[in-house]
Short mmCIF file of C-alpha atoms and ligand atoms in Angstrom, two decimals:
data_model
loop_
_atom_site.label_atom_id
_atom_site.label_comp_id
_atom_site.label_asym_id
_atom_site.label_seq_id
_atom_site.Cartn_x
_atom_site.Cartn_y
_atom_site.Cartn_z
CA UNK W 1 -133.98 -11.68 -30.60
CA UNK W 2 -130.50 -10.48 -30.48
CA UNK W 3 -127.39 -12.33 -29.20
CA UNK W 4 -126.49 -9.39 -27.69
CA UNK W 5 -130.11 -9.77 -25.48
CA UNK W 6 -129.55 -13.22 -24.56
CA UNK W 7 -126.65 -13.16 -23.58
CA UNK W 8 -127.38 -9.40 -20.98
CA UNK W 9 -130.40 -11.68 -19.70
CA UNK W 10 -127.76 -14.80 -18.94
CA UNK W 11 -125.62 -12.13 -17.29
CA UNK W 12 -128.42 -11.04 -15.08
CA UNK W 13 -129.89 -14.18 -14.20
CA UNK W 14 -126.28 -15.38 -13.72
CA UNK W 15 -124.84 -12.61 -11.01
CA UNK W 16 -128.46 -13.21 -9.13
CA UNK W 17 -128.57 -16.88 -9.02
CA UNK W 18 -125.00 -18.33 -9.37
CA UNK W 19 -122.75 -17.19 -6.09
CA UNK W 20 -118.97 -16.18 -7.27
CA UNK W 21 -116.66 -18.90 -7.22
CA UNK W 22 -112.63 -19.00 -7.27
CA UNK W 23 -112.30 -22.58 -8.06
CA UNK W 24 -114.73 -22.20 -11.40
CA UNK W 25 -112.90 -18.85 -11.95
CA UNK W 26 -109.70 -20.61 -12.25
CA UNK W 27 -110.73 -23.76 -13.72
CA UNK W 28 -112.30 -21.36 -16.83
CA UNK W 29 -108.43 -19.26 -16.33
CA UNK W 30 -106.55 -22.49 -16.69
CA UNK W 31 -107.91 -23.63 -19.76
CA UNK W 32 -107.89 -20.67 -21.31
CA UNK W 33 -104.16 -20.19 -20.32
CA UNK W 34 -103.57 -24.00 -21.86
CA UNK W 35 -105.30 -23.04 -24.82
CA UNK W 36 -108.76 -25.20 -24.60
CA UNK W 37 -110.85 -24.27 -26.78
CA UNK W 38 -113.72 -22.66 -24.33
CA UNK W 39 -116.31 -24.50 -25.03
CA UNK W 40 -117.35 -24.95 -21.39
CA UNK W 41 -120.47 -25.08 -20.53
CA UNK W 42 -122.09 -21.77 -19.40
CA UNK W 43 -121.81 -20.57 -15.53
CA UNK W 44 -125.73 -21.16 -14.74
CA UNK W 45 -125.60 -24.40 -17.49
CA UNK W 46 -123.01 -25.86 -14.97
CA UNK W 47 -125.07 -25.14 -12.08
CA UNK W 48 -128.36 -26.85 -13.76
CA UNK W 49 -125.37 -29.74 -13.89
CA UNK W 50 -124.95 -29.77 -10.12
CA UNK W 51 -128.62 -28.96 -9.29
CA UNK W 52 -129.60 -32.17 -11.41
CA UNK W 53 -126.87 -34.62 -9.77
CA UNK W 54 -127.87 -33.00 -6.25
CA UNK W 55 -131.72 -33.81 -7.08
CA UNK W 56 -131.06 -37.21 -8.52
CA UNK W 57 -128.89 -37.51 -4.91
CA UNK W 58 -126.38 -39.05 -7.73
CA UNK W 59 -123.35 -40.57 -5.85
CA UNK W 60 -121.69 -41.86 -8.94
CA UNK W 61 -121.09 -39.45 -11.84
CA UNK W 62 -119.79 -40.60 -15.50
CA UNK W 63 -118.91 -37.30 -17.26
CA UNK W 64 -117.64 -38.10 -21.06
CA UNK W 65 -115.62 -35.27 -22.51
CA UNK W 66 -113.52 -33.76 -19.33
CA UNK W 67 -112.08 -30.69 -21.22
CA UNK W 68 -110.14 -28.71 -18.61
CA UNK W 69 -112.59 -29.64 -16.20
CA UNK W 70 -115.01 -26.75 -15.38
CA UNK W 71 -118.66 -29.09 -15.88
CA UNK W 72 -116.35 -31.56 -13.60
CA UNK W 73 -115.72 -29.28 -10.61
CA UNK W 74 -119.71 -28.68 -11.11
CA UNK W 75 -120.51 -31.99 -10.62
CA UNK W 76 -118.15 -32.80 -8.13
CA UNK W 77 -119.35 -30.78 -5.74
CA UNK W 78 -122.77 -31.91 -5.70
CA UNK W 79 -121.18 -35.62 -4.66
CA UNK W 80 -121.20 -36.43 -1.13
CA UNK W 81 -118.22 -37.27 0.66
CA UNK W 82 -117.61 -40.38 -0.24
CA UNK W 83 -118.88 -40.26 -4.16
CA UNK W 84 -117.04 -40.97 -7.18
CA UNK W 85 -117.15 -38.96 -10.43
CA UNK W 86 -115.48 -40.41 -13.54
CA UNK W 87 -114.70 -38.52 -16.46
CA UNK W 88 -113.13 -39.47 -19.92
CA UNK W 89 -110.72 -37.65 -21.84
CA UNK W 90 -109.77 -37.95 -25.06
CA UNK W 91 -106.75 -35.26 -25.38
CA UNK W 92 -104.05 -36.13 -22.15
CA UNK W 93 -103.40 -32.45 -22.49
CA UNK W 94 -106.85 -31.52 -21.71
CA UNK W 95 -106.78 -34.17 -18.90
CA UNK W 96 -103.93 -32.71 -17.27
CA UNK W 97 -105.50 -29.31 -17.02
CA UNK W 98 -108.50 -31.21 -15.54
CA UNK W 99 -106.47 -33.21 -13.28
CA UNK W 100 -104.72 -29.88 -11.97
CA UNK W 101 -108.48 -27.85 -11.82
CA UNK W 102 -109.68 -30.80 -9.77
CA UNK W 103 -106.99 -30.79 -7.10
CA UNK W 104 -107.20 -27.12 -6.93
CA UNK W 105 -110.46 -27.27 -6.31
CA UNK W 106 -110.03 -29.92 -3.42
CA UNK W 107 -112.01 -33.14 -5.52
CA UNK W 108 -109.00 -35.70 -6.23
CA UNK W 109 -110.18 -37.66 -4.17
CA UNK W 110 -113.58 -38.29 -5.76
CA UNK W 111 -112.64 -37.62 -9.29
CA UNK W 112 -111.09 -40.16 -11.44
CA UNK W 113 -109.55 -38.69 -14.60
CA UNK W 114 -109.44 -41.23 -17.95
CA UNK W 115 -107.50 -40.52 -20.60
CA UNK W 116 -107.95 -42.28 -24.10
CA UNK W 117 -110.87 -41.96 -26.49
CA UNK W 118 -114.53 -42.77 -24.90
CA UNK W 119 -115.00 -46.14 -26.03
CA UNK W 120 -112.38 -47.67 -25.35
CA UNK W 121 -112.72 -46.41 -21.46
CA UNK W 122 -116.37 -46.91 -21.64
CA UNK W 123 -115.41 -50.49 -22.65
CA UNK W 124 -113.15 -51.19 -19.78
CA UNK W 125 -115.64 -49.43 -17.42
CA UNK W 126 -118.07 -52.42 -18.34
CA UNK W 127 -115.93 -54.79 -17.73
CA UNK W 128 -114.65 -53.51 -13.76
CA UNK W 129 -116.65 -53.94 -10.59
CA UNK W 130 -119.12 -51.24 -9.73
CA UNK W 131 -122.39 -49.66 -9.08
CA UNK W 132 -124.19 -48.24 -11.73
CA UNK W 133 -123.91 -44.32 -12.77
CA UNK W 134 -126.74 -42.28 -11.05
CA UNK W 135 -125.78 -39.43 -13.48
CA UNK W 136 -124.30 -39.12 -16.78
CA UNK W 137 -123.23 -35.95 -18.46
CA UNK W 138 -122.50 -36.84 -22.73
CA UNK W 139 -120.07 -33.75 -23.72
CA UNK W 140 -117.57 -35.34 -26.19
CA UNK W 141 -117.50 -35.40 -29.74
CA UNK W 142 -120.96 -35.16 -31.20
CA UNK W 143 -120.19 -36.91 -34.10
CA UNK W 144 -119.49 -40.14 -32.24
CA UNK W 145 -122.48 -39.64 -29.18
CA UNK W 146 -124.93 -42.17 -30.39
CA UNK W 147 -121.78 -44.74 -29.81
CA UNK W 148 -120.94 -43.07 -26.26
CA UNK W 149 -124.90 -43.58 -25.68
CA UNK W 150 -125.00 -47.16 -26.46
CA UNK W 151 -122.11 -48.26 -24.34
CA UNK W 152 -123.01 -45.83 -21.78
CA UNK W 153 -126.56 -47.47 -20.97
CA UNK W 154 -125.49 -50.46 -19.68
CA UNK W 155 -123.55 -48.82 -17.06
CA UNK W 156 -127.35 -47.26 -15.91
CA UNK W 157 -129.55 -48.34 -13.57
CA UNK W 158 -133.56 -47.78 -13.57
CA UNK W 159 -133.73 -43.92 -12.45
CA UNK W 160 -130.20 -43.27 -13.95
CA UNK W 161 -130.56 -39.16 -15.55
CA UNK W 162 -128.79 -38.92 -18.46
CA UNK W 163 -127.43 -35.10 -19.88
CA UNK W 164 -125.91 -34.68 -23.01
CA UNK W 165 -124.90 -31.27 -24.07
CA UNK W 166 -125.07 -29.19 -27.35
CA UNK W 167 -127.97 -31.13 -29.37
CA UNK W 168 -129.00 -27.71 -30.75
CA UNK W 169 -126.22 -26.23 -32.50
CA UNK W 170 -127.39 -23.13 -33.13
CA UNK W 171 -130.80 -24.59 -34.55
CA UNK W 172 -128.59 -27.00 -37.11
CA UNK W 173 -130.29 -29.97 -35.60
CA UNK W 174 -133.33 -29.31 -37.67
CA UNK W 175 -131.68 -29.07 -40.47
CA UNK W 176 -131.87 -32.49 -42.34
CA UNK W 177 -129.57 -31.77 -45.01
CA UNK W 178 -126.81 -30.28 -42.79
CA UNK W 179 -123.43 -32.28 -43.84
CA UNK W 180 -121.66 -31.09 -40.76
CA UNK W 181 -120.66 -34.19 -38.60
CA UNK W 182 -121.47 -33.05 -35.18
CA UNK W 183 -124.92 -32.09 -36.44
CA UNK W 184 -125.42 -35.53 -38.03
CA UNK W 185 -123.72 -37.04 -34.84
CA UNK W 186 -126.54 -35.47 -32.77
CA UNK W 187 -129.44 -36.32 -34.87
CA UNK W 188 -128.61 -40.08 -34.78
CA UNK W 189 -128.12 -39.62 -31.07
CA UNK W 190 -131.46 -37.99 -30.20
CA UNK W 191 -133.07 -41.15 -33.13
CA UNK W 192 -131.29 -43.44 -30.69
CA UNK W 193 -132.45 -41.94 -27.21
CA UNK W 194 -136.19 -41.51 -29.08
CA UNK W 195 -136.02 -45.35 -30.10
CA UNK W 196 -135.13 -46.71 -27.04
CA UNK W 197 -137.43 -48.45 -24.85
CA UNK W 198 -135.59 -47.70 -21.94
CA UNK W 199 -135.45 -44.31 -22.27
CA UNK W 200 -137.72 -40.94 -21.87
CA UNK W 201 -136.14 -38.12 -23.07
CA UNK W 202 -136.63 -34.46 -23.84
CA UNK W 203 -134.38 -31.63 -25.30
CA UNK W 204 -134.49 -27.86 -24.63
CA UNK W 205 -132.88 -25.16 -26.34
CA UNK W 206 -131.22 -22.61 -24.31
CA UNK W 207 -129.60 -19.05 -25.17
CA UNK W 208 -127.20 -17.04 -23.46
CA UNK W 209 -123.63 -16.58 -23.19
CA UNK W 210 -122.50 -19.93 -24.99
CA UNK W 211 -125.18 -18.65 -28.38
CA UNK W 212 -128.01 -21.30 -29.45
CA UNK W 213 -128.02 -24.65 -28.40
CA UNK W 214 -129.61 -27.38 -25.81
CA UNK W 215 -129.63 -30.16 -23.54
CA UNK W 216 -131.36 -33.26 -24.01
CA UNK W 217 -132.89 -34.84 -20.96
CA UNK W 218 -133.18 -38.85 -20.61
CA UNK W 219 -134.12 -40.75 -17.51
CA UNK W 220 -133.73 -44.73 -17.87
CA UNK W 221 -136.98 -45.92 -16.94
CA UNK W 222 -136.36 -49.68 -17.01
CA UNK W 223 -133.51 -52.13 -15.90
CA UNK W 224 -131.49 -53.66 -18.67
CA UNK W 225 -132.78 -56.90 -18.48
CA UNK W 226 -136.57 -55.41 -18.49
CA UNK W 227 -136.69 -54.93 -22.17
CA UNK W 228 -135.58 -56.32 -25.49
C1 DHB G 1 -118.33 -27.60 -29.06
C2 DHB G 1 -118.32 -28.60 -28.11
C3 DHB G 1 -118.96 -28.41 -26.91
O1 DHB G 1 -119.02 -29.38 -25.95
C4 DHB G 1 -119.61 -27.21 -26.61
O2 DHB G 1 -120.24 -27.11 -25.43
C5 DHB G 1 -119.62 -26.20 -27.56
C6 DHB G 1 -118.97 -26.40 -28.78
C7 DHB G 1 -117.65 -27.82 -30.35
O3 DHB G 1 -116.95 -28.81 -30.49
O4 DHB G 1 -117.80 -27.00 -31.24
MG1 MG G 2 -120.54 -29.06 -24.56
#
């Protein structure tokens, strides 16, 4: 099967199912004017975002690995009025396109914008005052996402729907001898989320527009103090 195939069929299911939108238009114009890379996730990949945060009825969001803010805009809007989404940044350039996108798009005052690199704010997020995360989206640097996993889960809660994006990598993820460090990143992330009694997990590949890759899938299924 042809890129050329998936990506028509993403196209078509894309223009039926996802309604035109200015504020993801110019969140994906921004970035690409700043000079993100574009690895966004894909129109109807950000709307399986907000349909998942709007089915969990998620009211706090963690999002690690902003970007310029397009998966953020998708999650925002599933919040209600009064929910909180809080996304980590490595690069304070990317952040600042972010920040920008998410006051164009009318969510500053529900998204909260870290800069600095994901465990070091995911280590002073354990430390403040607040409720769990409903929903957490894993899109930073793949070599480093079994850490991000580890010191995300204790910010969880029993029901808690974890997403973490690009565990396929164009099939790479099988490959056991694959030196590449986002592809060894991602293997000891999905050995983590498979070992881990308080998690049940799947993954899915996906084509389309953004090639070969997936999502893995993890629902905590226990409180923190329920197992080991
Ligand atoms: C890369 C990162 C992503 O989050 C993505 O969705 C696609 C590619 C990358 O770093 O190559
Ligand atoms: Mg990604």
């Amino acid at each position: 099967m042809s890129r050329e195939l998936w990506e028509a069929v993403d196209s078509y299911l894309t223009g039926l199912l996802v309604a035109p939108d200015p504020a993801l238009d110019e969140a994906l114009a921004a970035a690409a004017a700043a000079g993100l890379p574009p690895h966004e996730v894909s129109p109807s990949q950000g709307k399986l975002l907000h349909l998942l945060a709007r089915l969990r009825g998620a009211r706090r969001i963690l999002e690690v690995g902003t970007l310029g803010g397009y998966s953020t805009v998708w999650l925002a809007r599933a919040l209600p009025g009064d929910g909180l989404l809080v996304t980590l940044e490595l690069e304070p350039r990317y952040a600042a396109v972010a920040e920008e996108t998410v006051a164009r798009a009318g969510f500053a005052d529900r998204v909260e914008v870290r800069v600095g690199p994901a465990q070091e704010s995911l280590a002073r997020l354990a430390g403040e005052e607040g409720d769990p995360f409903d929903l957490v989206f894993l899109d930073a640097d793949k070599a480093r996402s079994a850490d991000d996993l580890a010191s995300v889960l204790p910010l969880t809660r029993m029901g808690t729907l974890l997403v973490a994006d690009n565990v396929v990598r164009a099939g790479e993820v099988a490959n056991e001898a694959s030196p590449d460090a986002s592809v060894l990143g991602v293997r000891r992330f999905l050995e983590l989320v498979a070992a881990e009694p308080r998690l049940d997990a799947v993954a899915l590949q996906t084509v389309g527009v953004k090639g070969h890759d997936g999502f893995a899938l993890a629902l905590v299924i226990a409180a923190a103090d329920d197992v080991g």
